[in-house]
Tab-separated table of C-alpha atoms in Angstrom:
chain	number	residue	atom	x	y	z
A	6	UNK	CA	-15.138	-35.582	2.971
A	7	UNK	CA	-13.380	-35.203	-0.353
A	8	UNK	CA	-13.353	-31.731	-1.869
A	9	UNK	CA	-12.515	-31.399	-5.553
A	10	UNK	CA	-11.732	-28.274	-7.490
A	11	UNK	CA	-12.131	-28.324	-11.289
A	12	UNK	CA	-8.904	-27.777	-13.236
A	13	UNK	CA	-10.475	-24.698	-14.866
A	14	UNK	CA	-10.774	-23.045	-11.461
A	15	UNK	CA	-7.162	-23.822	-10.586
A	16	UNK	CA	-6.066	-22.167	-13.848
A	17	UNK	CA	-7.866	-18.987	-12.759
A	18	UNK	CA	-5.678	-18.772	-9.653
A	19	UNK	CA	-2.467	-19.629	-11.486
A	20	UNK	CA	-0.867	-16.233	-10.572
A	21	UNK	CA	-1.354	-17.032	-6.878
A	22	UNK	CA	-0.028	-20.589	-7.384
A	23	UNK	CA	3.077	-19.227	-9.149
A	24	UNK	CA	3.792	-16.698	-6.376
A	25	UNK	CA	3.315	-19.374	-3.708
A	26	UNK	CA	5.535	-21.830	-5.630
A	27	UNK	CA	8.358	-19.325	-6.043
A	28	UNK	CA	8.028	-18.347	-2.359
A	29	UNK	CA	8.617	-21.970	-1.336
A	30	UNK	CA	11.387	-22.389	-3.915
A	31	UNK	CA	13.405	-19.377	-2.716
A	32	UNK	CA	13.045	-20.561	0.876
A	33	UNK	CA	14.214	-24.053	-0.045
A	34	UNK	CA	17.140	-22.899	-2.181
A	35	UNK	CA	18.458	-20.707	0.638
A	36	UNK	CA	19.246	-23.830	2.632
A	37	UNK	CA	21.509	-25.130	-0.157
A	38	UNK	CA	23.182	-21.843	-1.087
A	39	UNK	CA	26.104	-20.024	0.462
A	40	UNK	CA	25.583	-16.519	1.846
A	41	UNK	CA	27.664	-14.886	-0.904
A	42	UNK	CA	25.802	-16.681	-3.686
A	43	UNK	CA	22.252	-15.775	-2.665
A	44	UNK	CA	21.879	-12.760	-4.970
A	45	UNK	CA	20.266	-14.977	-7.607
A	46	UNK	CA	17.296	-15.492	-5.262
A	47	UNK	CA	16.267	-11.899	-6.009
A	48	UNK	CA	16.408	-12.646	-9.752
A	49	UNK	CA	14.309	-15.764	-9.114
A	50	UNK	CA	11.736	-13.612	-7.304
A	51	UNK	CA	11.598	-11.264	-10.280
A	52	UNK	CA	11.065	-14.220	-12.630
A	53	UNK	CA	8.191	-15.450	-10.456
A	54	UNK	CA	6.567	-12.007	-10.308
A	55	UNK	CA	6.826	-11.502	-14.083
A	56	UNK	CA	5.425	-14.998	-14.793
A	57	UNK	CA	2.497	-14.330	-12.439
A	58	UNK	CA	1.879	-10.993	-14.159
A	59	UNK	CA	1.815	-12.682	-17.589
A	60	UNK	CA	-0.742	-15.260	-16.398
A	61	UNK	CA	-2.761	-12.495	-14.763
A	62	UNK	CA	-2.935	-10.592	-18.064
A	63	UNK	CA	-4.246	-13.734	-19.770
A	64	UNK	CA	-7.211	-14.028	-17.407
A	65	UNK	CA	-7.899	-10.303	-17.068
A	66	UNK	CA	-11.394	-9.433	-18.218
A	67	UNK	CA	-12.929	-12.635	-16.812
A	68	UNK	CA	-15.607	-12.369	-14.151
A	69	UNK	CA	-16.706	-15.465	-12.227
A	70	UNK	CA	-16.942	-16.863	-8.720
A	71	UNK	CA	-14.906	-19.998	-7.960
A	72	UNK	CA	-14.206	-22.389	-5.066
A	73	UNK	CA	-17.858	-22.543	-3.986
A	74	UNK	CA	-18.157	-18.743	-4.070
A	75	UNK	CA	-15.264	-18.126	-1.657
A	76	UNK	CA	-13.134	-16.489	-4.322
A	77	UNK	CA	-13.883	-14.218	-7.233
A	78	UNK	CA	-12.055	-13.456	-10.435
A	79	UNK	CA	-13.103	-9.988	-11.563
A	80	UNK	CA	-11.693	-6.735	-12.885
A	81	UNK	CA	-11.156	-5.133	-9.460
A	82	UNK	CA	-9.297	-8.166	-8.118
A	83	UNK	CA	-7.213	-8.611	-11.276
A	84	UNK	CA	-6.273	-4.933	-11.389
A	85	UNK	CA	-5.191	-4.829	-7.746
A	86	UNK	CA	-3.282	-8.105	-8.062
A	87	UNK	CA	-1.463	-6.567	-11.033
A	88	UNK	CA	-0.634	-3.495	-8.926
A	89	UNK	CA	0.645	-5.723	-6.092
A	90	UNK	CA	2.891	-7.596	-8.542
A	91	UNK	CA	4.250	-4.301	-9.920
A	92	UNK	CA	5.051	-3.256	-6.337
A	93	UNK	CA	6.767	-6.619	-5.774
A	94	UNK	CA	8.861	-6.188	-8.930
A	95	UNK	CA	9.959	-2.638	-8.062
A	96	UNK	CA	10.771	-3.505	-4.445
A	97	UNK	CA	12.718	-6.601	-5.504
A	98	UNK	CA	14.815	-4.552	-7.950
A	99	UNK	CA	15.571	-2.018	-5.199
A	100	UNK	CA	16.390	-4.832	-2.772
A	101	UNK	CA	19.059	-6.313	-5.078
A	102	UNK	CA	21.409	-3.459	-4.202
A	103	UNK	CA	20.004	-2.563	-0.786
A	104	UNK	CA	20.443	-6.023	0.763
A	105	UNK	CA	23.948	-6.316	-0.632
A	106	UNK	CA	24.878	-2.976	0.934
A	107	UNK	CA	23.405	-4.003	4.280
A	108	UNK	CA	24.967	-7.484	3.966
A	109	UNK	CA	21.567	-9.053	4.607
A	110	UNK	CA	20.992	-11.092	1.451
A	111	UNK	CA	18.741	-14.017	2.289
A	112	UNK	CA	16.189	-16.233	0.637
A	113	UNK	CA	13.994	-15.648	3.663
A	114	UNK	CA	13.622	-11.991	2.677
A	115	UNK	CA	12.496	-12.711	-0.882
A	116	UNK	CA	10.333	-15.615	0.225
A	117	UNK	CA	8.492	-13.409	2.734
A	118	UNK	CA	8.044	-10.701	0.089
A	119	UNK	CA	6.406	-13.289	-2.172
A	120	UNK	CA	4.159	-14.608	0.612
A	121	UNK	CA	3.140	-11.074	1.622
A	122	UNK	CA	2.167	-10.437	-2.017
A	123	UNK	CA	0.263	-13.742	-2.037
A	124	UNK	CA	-1.694	-12.547	1.009
A	125	UNK	CA	-2.575	-9.304	-0.799
A	126	UNK	CA	-3.743	-11.243	-3.866
A	127	UNK	CA	-5.986	-13.471	-1.729
A	128	UNK	CA	-7.456	-10.485	0.132
A	129	UNK	CA	-8.471	-8.502	-2.928
A	130	UNK	CA	-10.160	-11.474	-4.641
A	131	UNK	CA	-12.068	-12.876	-1.688
A	132	UNK	CA	-15.844	-13.018	-1.518
A	133	UNK	CA	-15.923	-14.274	2.036
A	134	UNK	CA	-14.704	-12.671	5.261
A	135	UNK	CA	-12.864	-15.825	6.350
A	136	UNK	CA	-10.788	-15.969	3.158
A	137	UNK	CA	-10.173	-12.223	3.514
A	138	UNK	CA	-8.900	-12.896	7.029
A	139	UNK	CA	-6.615	-15.699	5.773
A	140	UNK	CA	-5.162	-13.353	3.147
A	141	UNK	CA	-4.828	-10.573	5.724
A	142	UNK	CA	-2.870	-12.797	8.099
A	143	UNK	CA	-0.634	-14.296	5.393
A	144	UNK	CA	0.282	-10.740	4.396
A	145	UNK	CA	0.586	-9.395	7.934
A	146	UNK	CA	2.712	-12.203	9.425
A	147	UNK	CA	5.146	-11.958	6.502
A	148	UNK	CA	5.467	-8.187	6.972
A	149	UNK	CA	5.883	-8.511	10.775
A	150	UNK	CA	8.958	-10.677	10.160
A	151	UNK	CA	10.282	-8.475	7.344
A	152	UNK	CA	10.182	-5.421	9.631
A	153	UNK	CA	12.624	-7.153	11.964
A	154	UNK	CA	14.918	-8.429	9.239
A	155	UNK	CA	17.915	-6.472	10.535
A	156	UNK	CA	18.177	-8.477	13.747
A	157	UNK	CA	21.158	-6.562	15.107
A	158	UNK	CA	19.361	-3.228	14.742
A	159	UNK	CA	17.357	-2.375	17.885
A	160	UNK	CA	14.953	-0.104	15.980
A	161	UNK	CA	14.221	-2.839	13.475
A	162	UNK	CA	13.451	-5.336	16.260
A	163	UNK	CA	11.285	-2.757	18.024
A	164	UNK	CA	9.384	-2.034	14.798
A	165	UNK	CA	8.715	-5.718	14.252
A	166	UNK	CA	7.535	-6.297	17.824
A	167	UNK	CA	5.385	-3.158	17.896
A	168	UNK	CA	3.784	-3.969	14.547
A	169	UNK	CA	3.161	-7.570	15.632
A	170	UNK	CA	1.534	-6.654	18.967
A	171	UNK	CA	-0.687	-3.898	17.588
A	172	UNK	CA	-1.403	-5.969	14.473
A	173	UNK	CA	-2.586	-8.816	16.689
A	174	UNK	CA	-5.005	-6.430	18.422
A	175	UNK	CA	-6.367	-5.230	15.077
A	176	UNK	CA	-6.793	-8.841	13.905
A	177	UNK	CA	-8.730	-9.551	17.098
A	178	UNK	CA	-11.043	-6.606	16.383
A	179	UNK	CA	-11.522	-7.842	12.814
A	180	UNK	CA	-12.309	-11.423	13.866
A	181	UNK	CA	-14.678	-10.262	16.611
A	182	UNK	CA	-16.449	-8.102	14.023
A	183	UNK	CA	-16.749	-11.113	11.701
A	184	UNK	CA	-18.163	-13.188	14.583
A	185	UNK	CA	-20.800	-10.541	15.368
A	186	UNK	CA	-21.756	-10.261	11.705
A	187	UNK	CA	-22.082	-14.044	11.450
A	188	UNK	CA	-24.161	-14.096	14.624
A	189	UNK	CA	-26.563	-11.475	13.300
A	190	UNK	CA	-26.805	-12.589	9.661
A	191	UNK	CA	-25.820	-16.283	9.643
A	192	UNK	CA	-23.452	-15.630	6.734
A	193	UNK	CA	-19.784	-15.006	6.051
A	194	UNK	CA	-20.239	-14.161	2.376
A	195	UNK	CA	-20.206	-10.582	1.114
A	196	UNK	CA	-23.211	-11.428	-1.076
A	197	UNK	CA	-25.008	-12.820	1.988
A	198	UNK	CA	-24.509	-9.552	3.887
A	199	UNK	CA	-25.704	-7.535	0.887
A	200	UNK	CA	-28.869	-9.633	0.677
A	201	UNK	CA	-29.497	-9.366	4.423
A	202	UNK	CA	-28.917	-5.600	4.606
A	203	UNK	CA	-31.037	-4.896	1.515
A	204	UNK	CA	-34.072	-6.242	3.415
A	205	UNK	CA	-33.636	-3.607	6.105
A	206	UNK	CA	-32.726	-6.125	8.809
A	207	UNK	CA	-30.464	-3.924	10.887
A	208	UNK	CA	-29.604	-4.701	14.473
A	209	UNK	CA	-27.244	-3.303	17.104
A	210	UNK	CA	-25.090	-6.438	16.881
A	211	UNK	CA	-24.745	-6.057	13.121
A	212	UNK	CA	-23.791	-2.387	13.450
A	213	UNK	CA	-21.217	-3.271	16.123
A	214	UNK	CA	-19.762	-5.875	13.766
A	215	UNK	CA	-19.507	-3.275	10.992
A	216	UNK	CA	-17.770	-0.856	13.397
A	217	UNK	CA	-15.198	-3.505	14.377
A	218	UNK	CA	-14.499	-4.263	10.712
A	219	UNK	CA	-13.772	-0.551	10.211
A	220	UNK	CA	-11.265	-0.723	13.096
A	221	UNK	CA	-9.533	-3.735	11.508
A	222	UNK	CA	-9.202	-2.065	8.113
A	223	UNK	CA	-8.330	1.346	9.595
A	224	UNK	CA	-5.314	-0.183	11.349
A	225	UNK	CA	-3.904	-1.678	8.149
A	226	UNK	CA	-4.511	1.544	6.216
A	227	UNK	CA	-3.136	3.636	9.129
A	228	UNK	CA	-6.102	5.937	9.666
A	229	UNK	CA	-6.301	8.174	12.744
A	230	UNK	CA	-6.720	7.143	15.587
A	231	UNK	CA	-5.385	3.688	14.589
A	232	UNK	CA	-2.159	5.057	13.117
A	233	UNK	CA	0.079	5.091	16.247
A	234	UNK	CA	2.284	2.272	15.029
A	235	UNK	CA	3.074	3.867	11.663
A	236	UNK	CA	5.941	6.359	12.344
A	237	UNK	CA	7.935	3.985	14.573
A	238	UNK	CA	7.425	0.942	12.351
A	239	UNK	CA	8.155	2.838	9.136
A	240	UNK	CA	11.326	4.304	10.692
A	241	UNK	CA	12.599	1.047	12.174
A	242	UNK	CA	11.810	-1.306	9.281
A	243	UNK	CA	14.307	-1.758	6.437
A	244	UNK	CA	13.564	1.092	4.009
A	245	UNK	CA	12.673	-1.256	1.149
A	246	UNK	CA	10.049	-2.866	3.390
A	247	UNK	CA	8.747	0.563	4.437
A	248	UNK	CA	8.127	1.319	0.754
A	249	UNK	CA	6.496	-2.103	0.332
A	250	UNK	CA	4.156	-1.461	3.264
A	251	UNK	CA	3.267	2.080	2.216
A	252	UNK	CA	2.481	1.114	-1.373
A	253	UNK	CA	1.490	-2.562	-1.439
A	254	UNK	CA	-0.119	-3.240	1.938
A	255	UNK	CA	-2.073	0.012	1.894
A	256	UNK	CA	-3.419	-0.515	-1.653
A	257	UNK	CA	-4.524	-4.107	-0.945
A	258	UNK	CA	-6.202	-3.127	2.330
A	259	UNK	CA	-7.998	-0.161	0.721
A	260	UNK	CA	-9.356	-2.227	-2.185
A	261	UNK	CA	-10.566	-4.987	0.168
A	262	UNK	CA	-12.195	-2.319	2.357
A	263	UNK	CA	-13.852	-0.923	-0.778
A	264	UNK	CA	-15.117	-4.314	-1.932
A	265	UNK	CA	-16.599	-5.281	1.446
A	266	UNK	CA	-18.291	-1.974	2.239
A	267	UNK	CA	-19.469	-1.045	-1.265
A	268	UNK	CA	-20.831	-4.512	-2.059
A	269	UNK	CA	-22.217	-5.503	1.342
A	270	UNK	CA	-22.897	-2.477	3.514
A	271	UNK	CA	-23.623	0.399	1.120
A	272	UNK	CA	-27.303	0.661	2.265
A	273	UNK	CA	-25.872	1.490	5.723
A	274	UNK	CA	-23.785	4.414	4.447
A	275	UNK	CA	-25.705	6.912	6.582
A	276	UNK	CA	-24.366	5.099	9.648
A	277	UNK	CA	-20.742	4.436	8.629
A	278	UNK	CA	-20.376	7.379	6.227
A	279	UNK	CA	-20.450	9.989	9.000
A	280	UNK	CA	-17.836	8.083	11.026
A	281	UNK	CA	-15.507	7.825	8.033
A	282	UNK	CA	-16.094	11.532	7.250
A	283	UNK	CA	-14.690	12.440	10.662
A	284	UNK	CA	-11.857	9.903	10.387
A	285	UNK	CA	-10.854	11.318	6.973
A	286	UNK	CA	-10.816	14.912	8.290
A	287	UNK	CA	-8.836	14.012	11.438
A	288	UNK	CA	-6.447	11.744	9.516
A	289	UNK	CA	-5.487	14.450	7.028
A	290	UNK	CA	-5.254	17.239	9.607
A	291	UNK	CA	-3.374	15.363	12.331
A	292	UNK	CA	-0.887	13.724	9.959
A	293	UNK	CA	-0.058	16.899	8.060
A	294	UNK	CA	0.326	19.062	11.181
A	295	UNK	CA	2.547	16.446	12.840
A	296	UNK	CA	4.656	16.031	9.700
A	297	UNK	CA	5.470	19.757	9.796
A	298	UNK	CA	7.814	19.301	12.768
A	299	UNK	CA	9.582	16.129	11.602
A	300	UNK	CA	13.298	16.445	10.890
A	301	UNK	CA	13.623	12.741	10.121
A	302	UNK	CA	12.704	12.286	6.448
A	303	UNK	CA	11.524	8.688	6.912
A	304	UNK	CA	9.157	9.709	9.721
A	305	UNK	CA	7.973	12.623	7.619
A	306	UNK	CA	7.122	10.223	4.779
A	307	UNK	CA	5.362	7.994	7.332
A	308	UNK	CA	3.072	10.855	8.395
A	309	UNK	CA	2.702	11.751	4.721
A	310	UNK	CA	1.419	8.221	4.026
A	311	UNK	CA	-1.154	8.638	6.818
A	312	UNK	CA	-2.300	11.934	5.287
A	313	UNK	CA	-2.632	10.354	1.843
A	314	UNK	CA	-4.818	7.615	3.338
A	315	UNK	CA	-7.076	10.447	4.505
A	316	UNK	CA	-7.220	11.900	0.966
A	317	UNK	CA	-8.240	8.518	-0.468
A	318	UNK	CA	-10.892	8.165	2.224
A	319	UNK	CA	-12.548	11.363	0.937
A	320	UNK	CA	-13.662	9.540	-2.212
A	321	UNK	CA	-14.532	6.440	-0.167
A	322	UNK	CA	-16.940	8.408	2.042
A	323	UNK	CA	-19.062	9.504	-0.924
A	324	UNK	CA	-20.474	5.997	-1.320
A	325	UNK	CA	-20.741	6.605	-5.079
A	326	UNK	CA	-19.717	3.480	-6.955
A	327	UNK	CA	-19.200	5.396	-10.185
A	328	UNK	CA	-16.795	7.800	-8.430
A	329	UNK	CA	-14.772	5.062	-6.748
A	330	UNK	CA	-12.486	4.897	-9.806
A	331	UNK	CA	-10.752	7.970	-8.330
A	332	UNK	CA	-9.657	5.752	-5.407
A	333	UNK	CA	-8.033	3.244	-7.758
A	334	UNK	CA	-6.335	6.008	-9.769
A	335	UNK	CA	-5.002	7.550	-6.540
A	336	UNK	CA	-3.587	4.211	-5.367
A	337	UNK	CA	-1.815	3.769	-8.723
A	338	UNK	CA	-0.226	7.234	-8.579
A	339	UNK	CA	0.665	6.859	-4.900
A	340	UNK	CA	2.473	3.579	-5.606
A	341	UNK	CA	4.949	5.195	-7.998
A	342	UNK	CA	5.571	8.432	-6.089
A	343	UNK	CA	6.002	6.599	-2.812
A	344	UNK	CA	8.347	3.848	-4.029
A	345	UNK	CA	10.374	6.480	-5.909
A	346	UNK	CA	10.730	8.674	-2.801
A	347	UNK	CA	11.860	5.749	-0.618
A	348	UNK	CA	14.306	4.622	-3.332
A	349	UNK	CA	15.964	8.055	-3.033
A	350	UNK	CA	16.086	7.702	0.773
A	351	UNK	CA	17.878	4.352	0.324
A	352	UNK	CA	20.349	5.944	-2.106
A	353	UNK	CA	21.475	8.502	0.467
A	354	UNK	CA	22.185	5.902	3.126
A	355	UNK	CA	25.171	3.716	3.847
A	356	UNK	CA	25.567	0.517	5.819
A	357	UNK	CA	24.769	1.290	9.436
A	358	UNK	CA	24.016	4.940	8.678
A	359	UNK	CA	20.808	5.825	6.870
A	360	UNK	CA	21.300	9.634	6.839
A	361	UNK	CA	17.633	10.306	7.558
A	362	UNK	CA	18.112	13.709	9.171
A	363	UNK	CA	16.975	16.565	6.937
A	364	UNK	CA	20.410	18.198	7.329
A	365	UNK	CA	21.846	15.280	5.331
A	366	UNK	CA	19.870	16.588	2.344
A	367	UNK	CA	21.331	20.107	2.530
A	368	UNK	CA	23.189	21.009	-0.664
A	369	UNK	CA	22.361	17.677	-2.280
A	370	UNK	CA	21.705	19.300	-5.676
A	371	UNK	CA	25.351	20.361	-5.918
A	372	UNK	CA	26.806	16.996	-4.894
A	373	UNK	CA	24.315	14.573	-6.450
A	374	UNK	CA	22.083	16.471	-8.917
A	375	UNK	CA	20.448	13.340	-10.375
A	376	UNK	CA	19.237	12.113	-6.965
A	377	UNK	CA	18.105	15.625	-6.004
A	378	UNK	CA	16.131	15.939	-9.262
A	379	UNK	CA	14.466	12.527	-8.813
A	380	UNK	CA	13.516	13.255	-5.197
A	381	UNK	CA	12.204	16.685	-6.198
A	382	UNK	CA	9.874	15.121	-8.786
A	383	UNK	CA	8.557	12.590	-6.253
A	384	UNK	CA	8.000	15.236	-3.574
A	385	UNK	CA	6.291	17.603	-6.029
A	386	UNK	CA	3.987	14.777	-7.056
A	387	UNK	CA	3.211	14.001	-3.413
A	388	UNK	CA	2.438	17.709	-2.966
A	389	UNK	CA	0.050	17.627	-5.911
A	390	UNK	CA	1.852	19.953	-8.321
A	391	UNK	CA	0.823	19.704	-12.010
A	392	UNK	CA	1.513	18.119	-14.445
A	393	UNK	CA	2.489	15.150	-12.249
A	394	UNK	CA	0.194	12.237	-11.378
A	395	UNK	CA	-0.194	13.382	-7.777
A	396	UNK	CA	-2.053	16.464	-8.997
A	397	UNK	CA	-4.514	14.454	-11.103
A	398	UNK	CA	-5.008	11.959	-8.247
A	399	UNK	CA	-6.017	14.744	-5.848
A	400	UNK	CA	-8.094	16.438	-8.548
A	401	UNK	CA	-10.144	13.275	-9.149
A	402	UNK	CA	-10.627	12.634	-5.414
A	403	UNK	CA	-11.664	16.200	-4.573
A	404	UNK	CA	-13.931	16.515	-7.621
A	405	UNK	CA	-15.586	13.203	-6.664
A	406	UNK	CA	-16.325	14.629	-3.218
A	407	UNK	CA	-17.777	17.841	-4.704
A	408	UNK	CA	-19.936	15.912	-7.194
A	409	UNK	CA	-21.329	13.818	-4.334
A	410	UNK	CA	-22.080	16.912	-2.232
A	411	UNK	CA	-19.192	16.551	0.244
A	412	UNK	CA	-17.954	20.085	-0.394
A	413	UNK	CA	-16.638	20.709	3.130
A	414	UNK	CA	-14.601	17.522	3.101
A	415	UNK	CA	-13.093	18.547	-0.244
A	416	UNK	CA	-12.246	21.983	1.225
A	417	UNK	CA	-10.549	20.343	4.224
A	418	UNK	CA	-8.601	18.167	1.789
A	419	UNK	CA	-7.441	21.171	-0.266
A	420	UNK	CA	-6.420	23.096	2.876
A	421	UNK	CA	-4.459	20.067	4.077
A	422	UNK	CA	-2.705	19.844	0.708
A	423	UNK	CA	-1.573	23.435	1.210
A	424	UNK	CA	-0.234	22.580	4.686
A	425	UNK	CA	1.508	19.478	3.330
A	426	UNK	CA	3.258	21.569	0.675
A	427	UNK	CA	5.347	23.159	3.463
A	428	UNK	CA	7.126	19.993	4.585
A	429	UNK	CA	7.583	18.589	1.072
A	430	UNK	CA	8.985	21.891	-0.230
A	431	UNK	CA	11.143	22.213	2.897
A	432	UNK	CA	13.147	19.161	1.805
A	433	UNK	CA	13.496	20.611	-1.716
A	434	UNK	CA	14.638	23.919	-0.223
A	435	UNK	CA	17.317	22.106	1.801
A	436	UNK	CA	18.537	20.286	-1.325
A	437	UNK	CA	18.783	23.394	-3.528
A	438	UNK	CA	19.257	26.403	-1.255
A	439	UNK	CA	21.157	25.188	1.835
A	440	UNK	CA	24.873	24.738	2.168
A	441	UNK	CA	25.991	21.162	2.952
A	442	UNK	CA	26.374	20.583	6.693
A	443	UNK	CA	27.213	16.896	6.617
A	444	UNK	CA	29.275	14.632	4.386
A	445	UNK	CA	27.155	11.660	3.364
A	446	UNK	CA	29.912	10.177	1.230
A	447	UNK	CA	29.622	8.504	-2.158
A	448	UNK	CA	26.258	7.381	-3.450
A	449	UNK	CA	25.756	3.966	-5.010
A	450	UNK	CA	24.115	4.914	-8.312
A	451	UNK	CA	23.905	1.362	-9.570
A	452	UNK	CA	21.485	0.352	-12.307
A	453	UNK	CA	18.687	-1.118	-10.095
A	454	UNK	CA	18.163	2.207	-8.278
A	455	UNK	CA	18.327	4.240	-11.487
A	456	UNK	CA	15.933	1.835	-13.231
A	457	UNK	CA	13.305	2.032	-10.461
A	458	UNK	CA	13.622	5.828	-10.211
A	459	UNK	CA	13.212	6.282	-13.973
A	460	UNK	CA	10.237	3.886	-14.131
A	461	UNK	CA	8.497	5.785	-11.327
A	462	UNK	CA	9.234	9.189	-12.905
A	463	UNK	CA	7.988	7.978	-16.300
A	464	UNK	CA	4.653	6.835	-14.876
A	465	UNK	CA	4.206	9.953	-12.748
A	466	UNK	CA	4.697	12.226	-15.767
A	467	UNK	CA	2.728	10.011	-18.168
A	468	UNK	CA	-0.182	9.565	-15.737
A	469	UNK	CA	-0.198	13.298	-15.074
A	470	UNK	CA	-0.186	14.436	-18.723
A	471	UNK	CA	-2.309	11.612	-20.157
A	472	UNK	CA	-4.547	10.563	-17.242
A	473	UNK	CA	-7.455	9.436	-19.434
A	474	UNK	CA	-6.017	5.999	-20.272
A	475	UNK	CA	-5.318	5.251	-16.596
A	476	UNK	CA	-8.705	6.600	-15.526
A	477	UNK	CA	-10.393	4.272	-18.032
A	478	UNK	CA	-8.404	1.388	-16.506
A	479	UNK	CA	-9.591	2.457	-13.051
A	480	UNK	CA	-13.199	2.697	-14.232
A	481	UNK	CA	-13.017	-0.802	-15.731
A	482	UNK	CA	-11.555	-2.073	-12.465
A	483	UNK	CA	-14.415	-0.723	-10.328
A	484	UNK	CA	-17.084	-1.795	-12.853
A	485	UNK	CA	-17.370	-4.925	-10.689
A	486	UNK	CA	-18.882	-2.811	-7.936
A	487	UNK	CA	-21.521	-1.165	-10.136
């Protein structure tokens, strides 16, 4: 059977085609390039990401289903694809210096980054659970390999293996959920589920399928109790990839979760809403309490990322489409504060010694005031201190919960923010009020690190002082759901 796609439809997925093309190109060029000359592959990745972003801007605002309804071009998909490309650009800039320091420059690294981004772009624009699964696996397999990039590092290999094994289990749950949903509804399309559920045709098999989908998404987002892999994988993976996972993978998974459940299963919110209410409360509480006793800054940021997933879930639980813009705003703010914080962690490391112990940060303000100031801004934003974007992100999420009548969940969120302030401020206290106990040597303040740090700080301050413009962008993005 011959299947033809109109040229117009191919033009609508040009950003994905560009990212895929550059992924193959960087992989191919690695074979013909010497180890010392592979730095240009990072520049090539940046060119690909910027070109894809330009094409994405040209088609933004369009809303249509293509490829026989398997794929959709809409504001939510375009916005999240843009966010994924911004994450790719920032991580690639950081990687230019980081890979050189670790002597691990390879086309394979940049190629896998591009393919992981391609998987995210497919996920967030899919109208069908099978295409979502394809995107999920393209993203996941690329990240499994990236986690083990430092082959000679035992922790890196362990992180890759652990993420692969547990990721395979979560994929199995997801696929089994899809199979049960297909068995009970006869459809794989999100629109098909919405039509079926709207008629009140609920069954135990369908509800079991919905529950297994929640497990699949909860693993990727790192919600309790499906978070066990997160601290070890985040600690063992190369730090640039940890930032990529925390910002890019989490945002793509959350938006896909939002699209599937708000478009297909919203009439069932009484069933899944209570489960997610409990998961949100446990996620925030467990992650924040555990983070209190972490002396390893990378593990602390890993538990912090779990806690932030819980905050975002507060707005998700409300089931209010008009309030879901707070989720998108939160993901935007989290991207910049998270990538900025991990960029500072990279700065304090050296080849073979990452200096992740909190004692390495003691007296940092006296030795490296610029890095200490940058990290302070990122940590204050993660805490939710005004006028930074982290404050507005939490404000929108908590106010959405109160408007929807989830007052107790908002109170739990506020109390958890107070608990979280302890471990964020503890690092700041070490930097400004503790005497140095360890010599971490010279810091490589090269332009890529400074550029990424300044970009992140700019957006955190701008989004915090002038949130309206970004909130309007978020509202336009979720207008697809309304």
